[in-house]
XYZ file of C-alpha atoms in Angstrom:
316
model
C -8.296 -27.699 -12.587
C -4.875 -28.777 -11.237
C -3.422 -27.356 -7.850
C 0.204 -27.204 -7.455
C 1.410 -27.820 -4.082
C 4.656 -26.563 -2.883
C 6.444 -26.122 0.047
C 7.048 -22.520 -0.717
C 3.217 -21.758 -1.444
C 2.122 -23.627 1.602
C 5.015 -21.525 3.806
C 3.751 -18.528 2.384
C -0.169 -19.048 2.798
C 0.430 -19.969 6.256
C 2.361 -16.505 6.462
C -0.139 -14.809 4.652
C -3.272 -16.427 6.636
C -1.515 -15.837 9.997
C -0.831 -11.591 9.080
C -4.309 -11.713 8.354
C -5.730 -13.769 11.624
C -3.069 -11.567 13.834
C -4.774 -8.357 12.557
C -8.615 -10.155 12.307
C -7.522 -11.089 16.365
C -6.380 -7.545 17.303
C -9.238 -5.616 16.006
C -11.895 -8.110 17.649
C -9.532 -7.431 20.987
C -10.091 -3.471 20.379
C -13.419 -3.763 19.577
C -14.143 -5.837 22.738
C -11.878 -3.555 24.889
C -13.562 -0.493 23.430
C -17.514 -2.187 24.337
C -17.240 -2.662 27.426
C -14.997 -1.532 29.587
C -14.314 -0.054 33.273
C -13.632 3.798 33.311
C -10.857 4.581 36.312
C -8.886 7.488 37.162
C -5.157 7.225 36.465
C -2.065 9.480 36.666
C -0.001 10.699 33.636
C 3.430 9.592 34.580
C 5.354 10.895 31.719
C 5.211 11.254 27.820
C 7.156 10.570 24.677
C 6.928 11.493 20.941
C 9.445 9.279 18.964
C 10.854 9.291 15.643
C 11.950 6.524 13.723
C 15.696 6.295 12.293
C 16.314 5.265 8.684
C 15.075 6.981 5.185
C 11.557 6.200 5.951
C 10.788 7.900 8.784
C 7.458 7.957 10.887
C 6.306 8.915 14.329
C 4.993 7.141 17.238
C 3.772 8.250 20.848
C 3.795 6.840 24.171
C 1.738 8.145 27.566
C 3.208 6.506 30.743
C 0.205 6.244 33.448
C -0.522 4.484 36.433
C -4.148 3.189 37.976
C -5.755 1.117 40.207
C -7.958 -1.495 39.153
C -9.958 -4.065 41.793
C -7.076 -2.756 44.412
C -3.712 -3.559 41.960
C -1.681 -1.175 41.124
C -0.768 -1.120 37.435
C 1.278 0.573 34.581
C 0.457 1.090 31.122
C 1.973 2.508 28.242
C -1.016 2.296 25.836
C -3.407 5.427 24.586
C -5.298 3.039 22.065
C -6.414 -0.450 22.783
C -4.967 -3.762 21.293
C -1.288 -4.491 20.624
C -1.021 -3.051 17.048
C 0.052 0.818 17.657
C -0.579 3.520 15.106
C 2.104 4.979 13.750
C 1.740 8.786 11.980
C 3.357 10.302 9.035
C 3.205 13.825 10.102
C 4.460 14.753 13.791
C 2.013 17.620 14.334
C -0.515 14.353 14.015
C 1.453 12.785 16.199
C 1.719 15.550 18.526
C -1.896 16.023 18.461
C -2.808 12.497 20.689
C -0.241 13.778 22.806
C -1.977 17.362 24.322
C -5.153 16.222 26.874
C -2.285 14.040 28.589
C -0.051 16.577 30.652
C 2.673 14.604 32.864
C 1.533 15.304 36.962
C -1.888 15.378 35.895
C -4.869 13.185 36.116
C -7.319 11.762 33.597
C -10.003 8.711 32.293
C -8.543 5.216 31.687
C -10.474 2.432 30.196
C -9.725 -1.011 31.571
C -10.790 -4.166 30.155
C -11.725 -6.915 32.759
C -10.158 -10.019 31.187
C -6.587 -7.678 30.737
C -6.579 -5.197 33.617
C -2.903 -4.112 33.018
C -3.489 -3.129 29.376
C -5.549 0.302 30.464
C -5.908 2.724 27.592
C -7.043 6.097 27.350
C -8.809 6.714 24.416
C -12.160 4.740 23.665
C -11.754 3.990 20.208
C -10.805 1.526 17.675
C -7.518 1.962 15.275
C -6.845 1.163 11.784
C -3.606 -0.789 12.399
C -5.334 -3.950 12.631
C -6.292 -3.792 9.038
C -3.132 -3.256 7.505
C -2.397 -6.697 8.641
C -5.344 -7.576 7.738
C -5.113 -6.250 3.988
C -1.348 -7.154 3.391
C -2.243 -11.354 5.038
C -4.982 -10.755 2.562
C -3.206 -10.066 -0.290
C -0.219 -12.888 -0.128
C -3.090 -15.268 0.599
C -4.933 -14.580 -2.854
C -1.718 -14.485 -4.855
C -0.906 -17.394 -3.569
C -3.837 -19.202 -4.014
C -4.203 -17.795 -7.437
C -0.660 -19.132 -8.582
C -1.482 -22.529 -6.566
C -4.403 -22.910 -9.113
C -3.071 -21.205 -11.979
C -1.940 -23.434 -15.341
C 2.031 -24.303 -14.894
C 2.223 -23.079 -18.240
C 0.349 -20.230 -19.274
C 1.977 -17.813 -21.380
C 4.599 -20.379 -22.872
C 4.396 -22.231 -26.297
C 1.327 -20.080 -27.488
C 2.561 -20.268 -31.521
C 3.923 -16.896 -32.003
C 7.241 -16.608 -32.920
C 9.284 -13.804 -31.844
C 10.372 -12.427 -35.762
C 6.818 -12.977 -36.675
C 5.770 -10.394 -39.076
C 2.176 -10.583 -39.446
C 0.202 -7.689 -38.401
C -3.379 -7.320 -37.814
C -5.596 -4.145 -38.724
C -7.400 -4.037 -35.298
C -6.525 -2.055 -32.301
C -4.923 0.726 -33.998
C -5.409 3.839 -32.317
C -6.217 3.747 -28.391
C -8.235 6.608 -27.067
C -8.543 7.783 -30.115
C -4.543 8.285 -30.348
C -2.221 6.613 -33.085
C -0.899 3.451 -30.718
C 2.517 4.176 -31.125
C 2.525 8.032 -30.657
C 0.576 6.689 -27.240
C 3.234 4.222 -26.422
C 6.100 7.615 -26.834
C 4.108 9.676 -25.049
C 3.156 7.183 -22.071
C 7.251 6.233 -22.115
C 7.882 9.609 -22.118
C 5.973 10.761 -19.167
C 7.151 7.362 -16.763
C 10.962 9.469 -17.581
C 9.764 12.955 -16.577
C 7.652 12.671 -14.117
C 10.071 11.151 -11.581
C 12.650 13.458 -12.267
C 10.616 16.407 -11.946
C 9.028 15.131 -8.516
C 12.638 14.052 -7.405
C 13.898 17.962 -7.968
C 10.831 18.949 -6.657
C 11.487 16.921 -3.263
C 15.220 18.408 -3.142
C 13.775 21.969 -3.426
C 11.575 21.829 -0.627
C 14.321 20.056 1.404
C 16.424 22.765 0.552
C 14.027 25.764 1.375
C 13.240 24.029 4.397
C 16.782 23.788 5.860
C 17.316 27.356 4.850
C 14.321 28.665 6.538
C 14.943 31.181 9.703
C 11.426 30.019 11.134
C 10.910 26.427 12.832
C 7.547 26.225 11.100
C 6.367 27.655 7.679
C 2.622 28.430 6.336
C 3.031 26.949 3.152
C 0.476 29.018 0.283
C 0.442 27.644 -3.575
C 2.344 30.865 -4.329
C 5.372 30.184 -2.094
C 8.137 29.110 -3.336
C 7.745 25.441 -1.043
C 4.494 25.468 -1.667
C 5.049 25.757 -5.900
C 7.896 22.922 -5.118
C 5.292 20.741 -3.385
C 2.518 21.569 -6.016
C 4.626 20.491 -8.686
C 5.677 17.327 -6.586
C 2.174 15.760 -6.459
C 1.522 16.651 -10.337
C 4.589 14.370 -11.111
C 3.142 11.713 -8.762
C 0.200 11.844 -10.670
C 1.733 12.295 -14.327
C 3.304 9.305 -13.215
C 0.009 7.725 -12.563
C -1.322 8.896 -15.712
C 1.950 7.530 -17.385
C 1.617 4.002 -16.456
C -1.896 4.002 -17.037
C -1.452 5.401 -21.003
C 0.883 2.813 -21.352
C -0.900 -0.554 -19.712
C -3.675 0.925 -22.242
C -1.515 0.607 -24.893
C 0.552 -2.612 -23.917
C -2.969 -3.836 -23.267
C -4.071 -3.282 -27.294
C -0.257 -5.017 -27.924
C -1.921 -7.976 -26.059
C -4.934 -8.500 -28.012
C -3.082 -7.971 -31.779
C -0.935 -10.628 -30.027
C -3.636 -12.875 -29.460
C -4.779 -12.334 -33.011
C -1.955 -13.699 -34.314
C -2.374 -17.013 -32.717
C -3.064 -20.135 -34.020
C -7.141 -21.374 -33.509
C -6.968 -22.506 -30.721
C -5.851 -20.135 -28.367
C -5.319 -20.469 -24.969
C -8.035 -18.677 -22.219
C -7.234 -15.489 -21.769
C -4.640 -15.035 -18.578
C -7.233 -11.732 -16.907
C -10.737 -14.531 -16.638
C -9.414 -16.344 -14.816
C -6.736 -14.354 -12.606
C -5.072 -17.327 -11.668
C -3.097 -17.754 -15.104
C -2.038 -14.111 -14.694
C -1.148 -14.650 -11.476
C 1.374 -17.416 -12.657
C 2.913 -15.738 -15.734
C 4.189 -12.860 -13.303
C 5.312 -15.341 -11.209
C 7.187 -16.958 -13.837
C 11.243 -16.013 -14.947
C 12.157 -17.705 -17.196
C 10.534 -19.848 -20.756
C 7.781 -17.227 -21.641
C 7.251 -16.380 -25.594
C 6.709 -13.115 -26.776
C 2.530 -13.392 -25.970
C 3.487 -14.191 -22.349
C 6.265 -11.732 -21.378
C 3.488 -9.020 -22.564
C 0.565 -10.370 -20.946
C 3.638 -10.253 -17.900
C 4.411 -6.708 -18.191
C 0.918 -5.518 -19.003
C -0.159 -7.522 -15.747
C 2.344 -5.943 -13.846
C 1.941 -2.386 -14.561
C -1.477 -2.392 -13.669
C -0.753 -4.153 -10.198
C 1.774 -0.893 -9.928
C -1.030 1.242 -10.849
C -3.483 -0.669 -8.191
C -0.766 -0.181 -5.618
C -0.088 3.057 -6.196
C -3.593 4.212 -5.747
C -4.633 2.375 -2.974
C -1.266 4.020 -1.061
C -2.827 7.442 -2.311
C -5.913 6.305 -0.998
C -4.612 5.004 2.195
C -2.930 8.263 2.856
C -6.079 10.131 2.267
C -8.215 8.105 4.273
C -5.499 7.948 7.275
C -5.255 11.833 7.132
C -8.572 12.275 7.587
């Protein structure tokens, strides 16, 4: 097995290792904070519920409070221990952390020994830490896979691109005529976003022209049908993507069965050579660009449901 070296891949497993270590570091901080540490009464100075500027916008809160620790005054601006802050989606969330913590009034703070200015008020343990932890995680195994990955897997595999031959397997996919499933699949990718991006604009639109600050959203409201009808094109989408990797999946294999006898290992055992063909531009044959796109759409499927599990697990 040969390893390609690079500057680049050795730049970015260093980045990926050190995401990863900073978020392994901060949790072990929390942890440590959240084990043993000195309860002391401290004074809510003042509080703050921010939003961030830009398209993507999220929330983040601040409580201001003051203690004394071993006979030192001190000021701290944290409610969670550890220097990675969590950050919330919705502001009633948000706004939630915010309530026990009135300005002029006096509650708990939990002090660490070894960092006595870094007093927090809630004994507990975030999940911040492990989206560095997951993202360092994830450049370092690409990288590593693509270090050790053949230099050129998916090129010169035999198959010409006007090559006629056809094979009798793989015909039907779920029981579905392949190439009504490949329409279908193609058609659904085009709907769904469409109907999720009108979808979006509607409840944007009966949002701004609402009278009331907040609204009870039911199924049979008019936002409520508009967000409805958003998450079934989020997940038509899903649905979409995953008809079609199925089917450019079955294109794969009556690829490979057009090869000459010796074909080369098959890029999915190990990873590594799929890894390299979607890192790869330019030189791939007609076998590799579809091992390429069929690799790719099910890393956007795989991304797209860990986000939808993310959110779940994060709202909960």
């Amino acid at each position: 097995m040969a390893i390609t070296v690079t500057p680049i891949i050795l730049l970015t497993l260093a980045l990926g290792l050190g995401i990863a270590g900073y978020g392994g570091y901060d949790y072990v901080q929390q942890t440590d904070a959240v084990n043993n540490p000195v309860a002391v009464e401290t004074a809510v100075v003042e509080t703050e519920l921010s939003r961030s500027e830009g398209r993507r916008f999220y929330y983040r809160v601040r409580v201001e409070h003051t203690y004394e620790y071993q006979g030192d005054e001190y000021t701290s601006n944290q409610i969670f221990p550890g220097s990675t802050k969590p950050i919330y989606t919705v502001r009633d969330d948000a706004a939630q952390i915010l309530e026990p913590y009135e300005p002029n009034t006096t509650t708990t703070a939990y002090v660490a020994p070894d960092s006595p200015s870094r007093g927090f008020l809630k004994r507990q343990t975030t999940f911040a830490p492990f989206k560095f932890i997951g993202l360092g995680g994830f450049i370092t195994v690409l990288t590593t896979l693509h270090a050790i990955g053949a230099r050129n897997a998916g090129q010169n595999t035999g198959i010409g691109q006007t090559s006629k031959q056809e094979t009798s397997h793989h015909n039907t996919v779920f029981g579905v005529e392949r190439n009504t499933l490949c329409r279908g699949s193609k058609r659904l990718l085009l709907v769904t976003p469409i109907g999720f991006l009108i979808s979006l604009a509607s409840v944007v639109a009966l949002l701004l022209n609402s009278s009331t600050t907040t609204v009870q959203v039911r199924l049979t409201d008019p936002v409520g049908f508009a967000l409805l009808t958003a998450v079934l094109s989020i997940l038509g989408f899903i649905v979409g993507l995953i008809l079609y990797g199925s089917w450019s999946f079955t294109e794969y294999r009556r690829l490979r069965e057009r090869m000459p006898d010796q074909r080369p290992p098959s890029p999915f055992r190990p990873p590594s050579r799929l890894i390299t063909i979607l890192y790869t531009r330019d030189g791939l044959d007609a076998y590799g660009r579809r091992v390429k796109l069929t690799g790719f759409v099910f890393t956007v499927i795989g991304f797209l449901v860990g986000v939808i599990g993310f959110v779940l697990v994060t709202a909960g």
